[in-house]
Coordinates of C-alpha atoms and ligand atoms in Angstrom, one line a residue:
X11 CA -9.0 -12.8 33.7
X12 CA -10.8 -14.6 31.1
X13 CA -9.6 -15.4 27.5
X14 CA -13.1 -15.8 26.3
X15 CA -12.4 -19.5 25.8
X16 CA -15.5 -21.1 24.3
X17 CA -14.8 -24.9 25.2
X18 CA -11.7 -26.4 27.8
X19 CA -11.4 -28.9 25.1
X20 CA -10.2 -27.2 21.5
X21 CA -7.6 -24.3 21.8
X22 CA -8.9 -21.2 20.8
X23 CA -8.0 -20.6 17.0
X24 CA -6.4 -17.4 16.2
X25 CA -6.5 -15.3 13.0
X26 CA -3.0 -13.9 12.2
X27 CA -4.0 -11.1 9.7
X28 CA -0.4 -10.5 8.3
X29 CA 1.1 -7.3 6.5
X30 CA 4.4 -8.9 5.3
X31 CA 6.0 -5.3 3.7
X32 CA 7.2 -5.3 0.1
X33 CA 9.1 -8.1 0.0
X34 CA 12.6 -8.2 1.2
X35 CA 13.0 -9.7 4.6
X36 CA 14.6 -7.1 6.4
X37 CA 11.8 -4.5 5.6
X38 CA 9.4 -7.4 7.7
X39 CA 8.6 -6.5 10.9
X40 CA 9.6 -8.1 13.7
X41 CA 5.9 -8.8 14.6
X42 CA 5.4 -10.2 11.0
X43 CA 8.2 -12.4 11.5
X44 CA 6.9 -14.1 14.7
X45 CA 3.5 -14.3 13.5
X46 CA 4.4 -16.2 10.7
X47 CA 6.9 -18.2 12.3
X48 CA 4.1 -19.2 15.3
X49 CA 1.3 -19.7 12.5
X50 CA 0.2 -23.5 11.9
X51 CA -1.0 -22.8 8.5
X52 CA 0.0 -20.0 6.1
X53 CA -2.8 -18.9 3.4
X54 CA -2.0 -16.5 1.1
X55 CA -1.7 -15.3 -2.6
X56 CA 0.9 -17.3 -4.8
X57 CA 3.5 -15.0 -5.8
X58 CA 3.2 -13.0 -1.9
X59 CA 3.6 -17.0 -1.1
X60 CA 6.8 -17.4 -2.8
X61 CA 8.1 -13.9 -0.8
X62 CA 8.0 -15.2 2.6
X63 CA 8.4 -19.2 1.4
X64 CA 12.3 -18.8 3.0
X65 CA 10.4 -18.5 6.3
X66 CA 7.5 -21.0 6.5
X67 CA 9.6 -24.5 5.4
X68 CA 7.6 -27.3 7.2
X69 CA 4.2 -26.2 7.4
X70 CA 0.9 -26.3 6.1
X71 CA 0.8 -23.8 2.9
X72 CA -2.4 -22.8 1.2
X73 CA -1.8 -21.0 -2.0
X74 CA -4.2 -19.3 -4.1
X75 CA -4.9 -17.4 -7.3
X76 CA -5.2 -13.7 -7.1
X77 CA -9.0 -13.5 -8.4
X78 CA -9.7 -16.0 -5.1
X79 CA -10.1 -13.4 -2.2
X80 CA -13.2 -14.6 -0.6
X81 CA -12.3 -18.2 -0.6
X82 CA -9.0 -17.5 0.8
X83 CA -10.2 -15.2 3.5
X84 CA -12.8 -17.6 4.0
X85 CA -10.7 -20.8 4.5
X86 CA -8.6 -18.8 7.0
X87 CA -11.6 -18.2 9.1
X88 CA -12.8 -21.8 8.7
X89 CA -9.2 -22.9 10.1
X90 CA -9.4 -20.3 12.9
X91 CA -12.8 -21.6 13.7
X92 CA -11.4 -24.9 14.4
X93 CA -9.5 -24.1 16.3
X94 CA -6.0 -23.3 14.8
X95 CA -3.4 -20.6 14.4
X96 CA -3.7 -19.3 10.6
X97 CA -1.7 -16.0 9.5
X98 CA -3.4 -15.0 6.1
X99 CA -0.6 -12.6 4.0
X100 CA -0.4 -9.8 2.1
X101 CA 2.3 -7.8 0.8
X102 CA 2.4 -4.3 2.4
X103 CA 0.3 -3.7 5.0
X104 CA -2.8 -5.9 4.9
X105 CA -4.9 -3.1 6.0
X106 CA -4.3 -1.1 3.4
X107 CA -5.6 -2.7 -0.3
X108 CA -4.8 -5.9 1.2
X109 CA -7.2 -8.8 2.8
X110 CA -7.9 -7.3 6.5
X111 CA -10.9 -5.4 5.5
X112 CA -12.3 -9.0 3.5
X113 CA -11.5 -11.4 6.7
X114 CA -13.4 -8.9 8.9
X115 CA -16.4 -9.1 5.9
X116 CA -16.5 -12.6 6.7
X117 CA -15.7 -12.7 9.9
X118 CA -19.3 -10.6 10.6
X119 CA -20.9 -12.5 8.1
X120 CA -20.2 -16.2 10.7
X121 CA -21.4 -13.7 13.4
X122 CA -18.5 -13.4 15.1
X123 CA -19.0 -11.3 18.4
X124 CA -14.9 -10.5 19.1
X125 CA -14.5 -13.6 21.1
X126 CA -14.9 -16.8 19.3
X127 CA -11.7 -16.6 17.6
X128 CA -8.9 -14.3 18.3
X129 CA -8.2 -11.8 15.6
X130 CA -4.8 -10.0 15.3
X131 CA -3.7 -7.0 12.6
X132 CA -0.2 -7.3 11.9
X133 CA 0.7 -3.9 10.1
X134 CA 3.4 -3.9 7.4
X135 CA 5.8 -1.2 5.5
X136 CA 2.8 -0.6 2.7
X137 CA 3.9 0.4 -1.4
X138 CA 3.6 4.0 -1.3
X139 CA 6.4 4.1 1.4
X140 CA 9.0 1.6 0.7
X141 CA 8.4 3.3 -2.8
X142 CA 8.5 6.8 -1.3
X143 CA 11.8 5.8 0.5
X144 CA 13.7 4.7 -2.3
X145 CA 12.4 7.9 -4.5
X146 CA 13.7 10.5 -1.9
X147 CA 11.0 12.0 0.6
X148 CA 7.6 12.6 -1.6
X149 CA 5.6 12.2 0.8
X150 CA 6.4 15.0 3.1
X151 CA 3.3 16.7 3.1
X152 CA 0.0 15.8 2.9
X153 CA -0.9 13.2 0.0
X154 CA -3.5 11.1 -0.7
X155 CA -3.5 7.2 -2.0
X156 CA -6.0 6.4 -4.5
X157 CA -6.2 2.8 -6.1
X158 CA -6.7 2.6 -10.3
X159 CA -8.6 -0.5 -9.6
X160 CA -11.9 -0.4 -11.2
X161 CA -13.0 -4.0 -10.3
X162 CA -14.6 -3.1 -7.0
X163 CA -15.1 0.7 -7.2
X164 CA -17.2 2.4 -10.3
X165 CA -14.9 4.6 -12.1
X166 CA -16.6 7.5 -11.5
X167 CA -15.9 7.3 -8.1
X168 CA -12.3 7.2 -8.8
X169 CA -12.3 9.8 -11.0
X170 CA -13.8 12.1 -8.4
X171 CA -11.5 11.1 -6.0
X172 CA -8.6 11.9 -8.5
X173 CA -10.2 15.4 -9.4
X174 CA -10.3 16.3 -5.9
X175 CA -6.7 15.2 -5.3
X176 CA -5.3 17.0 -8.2
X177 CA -6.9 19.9 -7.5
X178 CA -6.2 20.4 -3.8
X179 CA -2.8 19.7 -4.6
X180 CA -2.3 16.7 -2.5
X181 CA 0.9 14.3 -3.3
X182 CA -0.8 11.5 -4.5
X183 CA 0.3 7.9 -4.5
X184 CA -1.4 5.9 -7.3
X185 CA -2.1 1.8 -6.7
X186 CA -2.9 -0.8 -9.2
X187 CA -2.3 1.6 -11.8
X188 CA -2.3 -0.7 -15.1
X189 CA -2.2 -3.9 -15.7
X190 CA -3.0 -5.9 -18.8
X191 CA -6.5 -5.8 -19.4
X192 CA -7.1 -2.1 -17.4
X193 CA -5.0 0.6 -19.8
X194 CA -7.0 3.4 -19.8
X195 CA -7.5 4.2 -16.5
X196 CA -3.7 5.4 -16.0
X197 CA -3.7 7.8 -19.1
X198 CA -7.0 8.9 -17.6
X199 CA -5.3 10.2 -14.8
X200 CA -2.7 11.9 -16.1
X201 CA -4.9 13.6 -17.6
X202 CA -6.8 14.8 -14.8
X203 CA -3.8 15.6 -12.9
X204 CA -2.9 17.8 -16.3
X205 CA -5.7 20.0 -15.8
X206 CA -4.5 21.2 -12.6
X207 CA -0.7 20.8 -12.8
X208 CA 2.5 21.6 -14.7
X209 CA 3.5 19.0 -17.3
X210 CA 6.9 19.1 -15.6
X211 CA 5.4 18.4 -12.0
X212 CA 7.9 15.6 -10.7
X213 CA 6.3 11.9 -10.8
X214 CA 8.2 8.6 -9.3
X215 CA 7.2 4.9 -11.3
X216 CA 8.5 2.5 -9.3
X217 CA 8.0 -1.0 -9.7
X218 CA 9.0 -4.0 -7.1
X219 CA 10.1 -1.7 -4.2
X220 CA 12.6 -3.4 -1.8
X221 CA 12.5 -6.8 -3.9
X222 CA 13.8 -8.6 -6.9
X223 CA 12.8 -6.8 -10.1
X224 CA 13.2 -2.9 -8.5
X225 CA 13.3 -0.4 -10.8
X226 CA 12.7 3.2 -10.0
X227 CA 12.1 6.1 -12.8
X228 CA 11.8 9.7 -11.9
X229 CA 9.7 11.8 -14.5
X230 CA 6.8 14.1 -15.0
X231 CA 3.5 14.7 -16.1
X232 CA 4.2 15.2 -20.1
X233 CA 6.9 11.6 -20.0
X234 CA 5.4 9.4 -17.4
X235 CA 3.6 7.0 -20.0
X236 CA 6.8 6.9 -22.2
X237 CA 7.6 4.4 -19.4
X238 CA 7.0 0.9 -18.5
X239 CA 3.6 0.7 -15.8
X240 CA 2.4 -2.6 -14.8
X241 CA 0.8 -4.1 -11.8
X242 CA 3.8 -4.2 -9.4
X243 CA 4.4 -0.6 -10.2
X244 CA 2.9 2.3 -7.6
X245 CA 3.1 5.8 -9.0
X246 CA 3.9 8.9 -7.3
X247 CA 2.7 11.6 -8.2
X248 CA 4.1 15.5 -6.7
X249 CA 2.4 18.4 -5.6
X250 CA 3.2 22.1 -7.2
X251 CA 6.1 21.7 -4.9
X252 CA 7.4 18.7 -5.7
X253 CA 11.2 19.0 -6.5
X254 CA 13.7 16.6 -8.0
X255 CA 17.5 17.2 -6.9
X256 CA 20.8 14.9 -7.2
X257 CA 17.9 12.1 -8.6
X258 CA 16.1 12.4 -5.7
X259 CA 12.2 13.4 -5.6
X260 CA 11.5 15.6 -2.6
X261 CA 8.2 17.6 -1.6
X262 CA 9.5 20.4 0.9
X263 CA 7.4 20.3 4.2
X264 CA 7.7 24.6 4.3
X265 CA 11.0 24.7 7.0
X266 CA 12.4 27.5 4.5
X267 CA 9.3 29.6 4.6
X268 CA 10.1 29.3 8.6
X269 CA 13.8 28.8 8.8
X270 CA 17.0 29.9 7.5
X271 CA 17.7 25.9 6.3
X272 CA 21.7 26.9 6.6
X273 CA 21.8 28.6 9.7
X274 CA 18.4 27.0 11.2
X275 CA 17.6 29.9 12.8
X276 CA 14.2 31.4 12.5
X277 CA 13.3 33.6 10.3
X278 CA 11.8 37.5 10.6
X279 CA 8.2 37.5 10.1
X280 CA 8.9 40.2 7.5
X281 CA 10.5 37.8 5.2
X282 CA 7.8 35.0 5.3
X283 CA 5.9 35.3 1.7
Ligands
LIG10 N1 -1.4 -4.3 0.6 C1 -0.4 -3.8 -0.4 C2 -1.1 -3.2 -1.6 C3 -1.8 -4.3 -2.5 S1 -2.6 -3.6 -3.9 C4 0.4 -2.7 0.3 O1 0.1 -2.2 1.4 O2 1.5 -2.3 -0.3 C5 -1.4 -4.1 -5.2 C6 -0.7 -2.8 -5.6 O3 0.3 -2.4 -4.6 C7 0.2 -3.0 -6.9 O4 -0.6 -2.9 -8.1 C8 1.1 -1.9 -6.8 O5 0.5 -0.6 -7.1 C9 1.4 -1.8 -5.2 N2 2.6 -2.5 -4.8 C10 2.6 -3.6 -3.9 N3 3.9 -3.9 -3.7 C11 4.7 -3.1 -4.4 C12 6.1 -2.9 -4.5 N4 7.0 -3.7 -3.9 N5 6.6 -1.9 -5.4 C13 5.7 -1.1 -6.0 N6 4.4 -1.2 -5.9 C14 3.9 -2.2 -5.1

């Protein structure tokens, strides 16, 4: 079988595309792990960097800011191209908000035809369920994840996007919902959501999931912004059956519509609403 080697001389390169979870190691997948461990180089964003630094003593690091996407994704191509083993990181899953979708920009933009260099996507536990798990189970029925971000989608998409979410009643998990120098964008929201939802509807603000830092908050529409919301915090926000119990934040899948939840034995038809 061929490996679509392109010269007997220099080893193929690899690109290790590498979701590395939120932070803690045992929330890394095994597959992470290895991938990082078998990686020549490791490029990546500082502070996600300083996360997995306990595992990658003794090799070649490439840190960069956070504005510095395209020459990060970039330089991990030009590595892979010559020929050597490069995982490029992200926290969460690198698929999702992460730097996937950018190596595979580049990657078409060298030409690459799926052979030159091999191309691996490592998936990882992503924010909205390390944050989910630690809130209770949110995100039992269907949700939606929109990011806040309005440095590479136009606002008014976003807003659409949040309109139709909050109207449809979808769960929705909110990234990148403040930071800084983006403010409004979070009150906007709420707002939104308000016109199609209880105050009291249940929402989790959690911020550093599963590392140093955690915090988790359970509130609601009316409180949410009485709270601190930053750029490691991802907001969940619940449907109009969203409940909150012994702390816990819970969006019922519709077993008691169906089910007797004490006995667990089905229920009549008659009694179904
Ligand atoms: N690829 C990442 C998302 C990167 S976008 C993933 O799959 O999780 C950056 C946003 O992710 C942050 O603004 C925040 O909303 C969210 N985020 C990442 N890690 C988080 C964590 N540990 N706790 C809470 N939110 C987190």
């Amino acid at each position: 079988m061929s490996d679509g080697h392109n010269g007997a001389s220099s080893p193929k390169g690899k690109l290790l595309l590498v979701g590395f979870g939120p932070g803690a190691e045992e929330h890394l997948t095994f597959r992470a792990k290895k991938a990082i461990q078998e990686a020549e180089c490791i490029i990546g964003y500082r502070t996600y960097i300083d996360l997995v630094r306990p595992l990658i003593t003794g090799k070649e690091i490439i840190q960069t800011g956070m504005t510095e996407e395209i020459e990060r994704a970039s330089h991990a191509v030009d590595l892979a191209y010559q020929g050597r083993s490069v995982a490029l990181v992200s926290s969460g899953d690198v698929g999702i908000y992460g730097m996937a979708g950018l190596a595979f920009e580049v990657l078409s933009d060298r030409g690459w035809t799926g052979s030159e260099i091999t191309v691996e996507v490592i998936p990882g536990v992503t924010a909205l369920s390390a944050c989910a798990s630690v809130l209770g189970a949110p995100l039992m029925h269907d949700f939606a994840s929109i990011s806040l971000s309005d440095l590479l989608t136009p606002w008014d998409i976003i807003v659409r996007r949040l309109r139709a979410a909050a109207e449809t009643d979808f769960v929705v998990a909110l990234y990148n919902p403040k930071s800084s120098k983006r403010v409004r964008q979070i009150e906007e929201a709420r707002e939104i959501f308000l016109q199609h939802r209880s105050p009291e509807t249940p929402v989790g603000i959690v911020k550093s999931a599963m590392r140093e830092g955690e915090s988790i908050v359970i509130s609601n529409l009316l409180d949410m912004l009485k709270h601190p919301i930053g750029m490691l915090t991802t907001i969940l926000v619940g449907n109009s059956q969203t409940r909150i119990f012994a702390g816990k934040m819970v969006t019922p899948r519709g077993y008691h519509r169906k089910y007797d939840i004490h006995t667990g034995e089905k229920l009549q038809r008659k009694t179904l609403p």
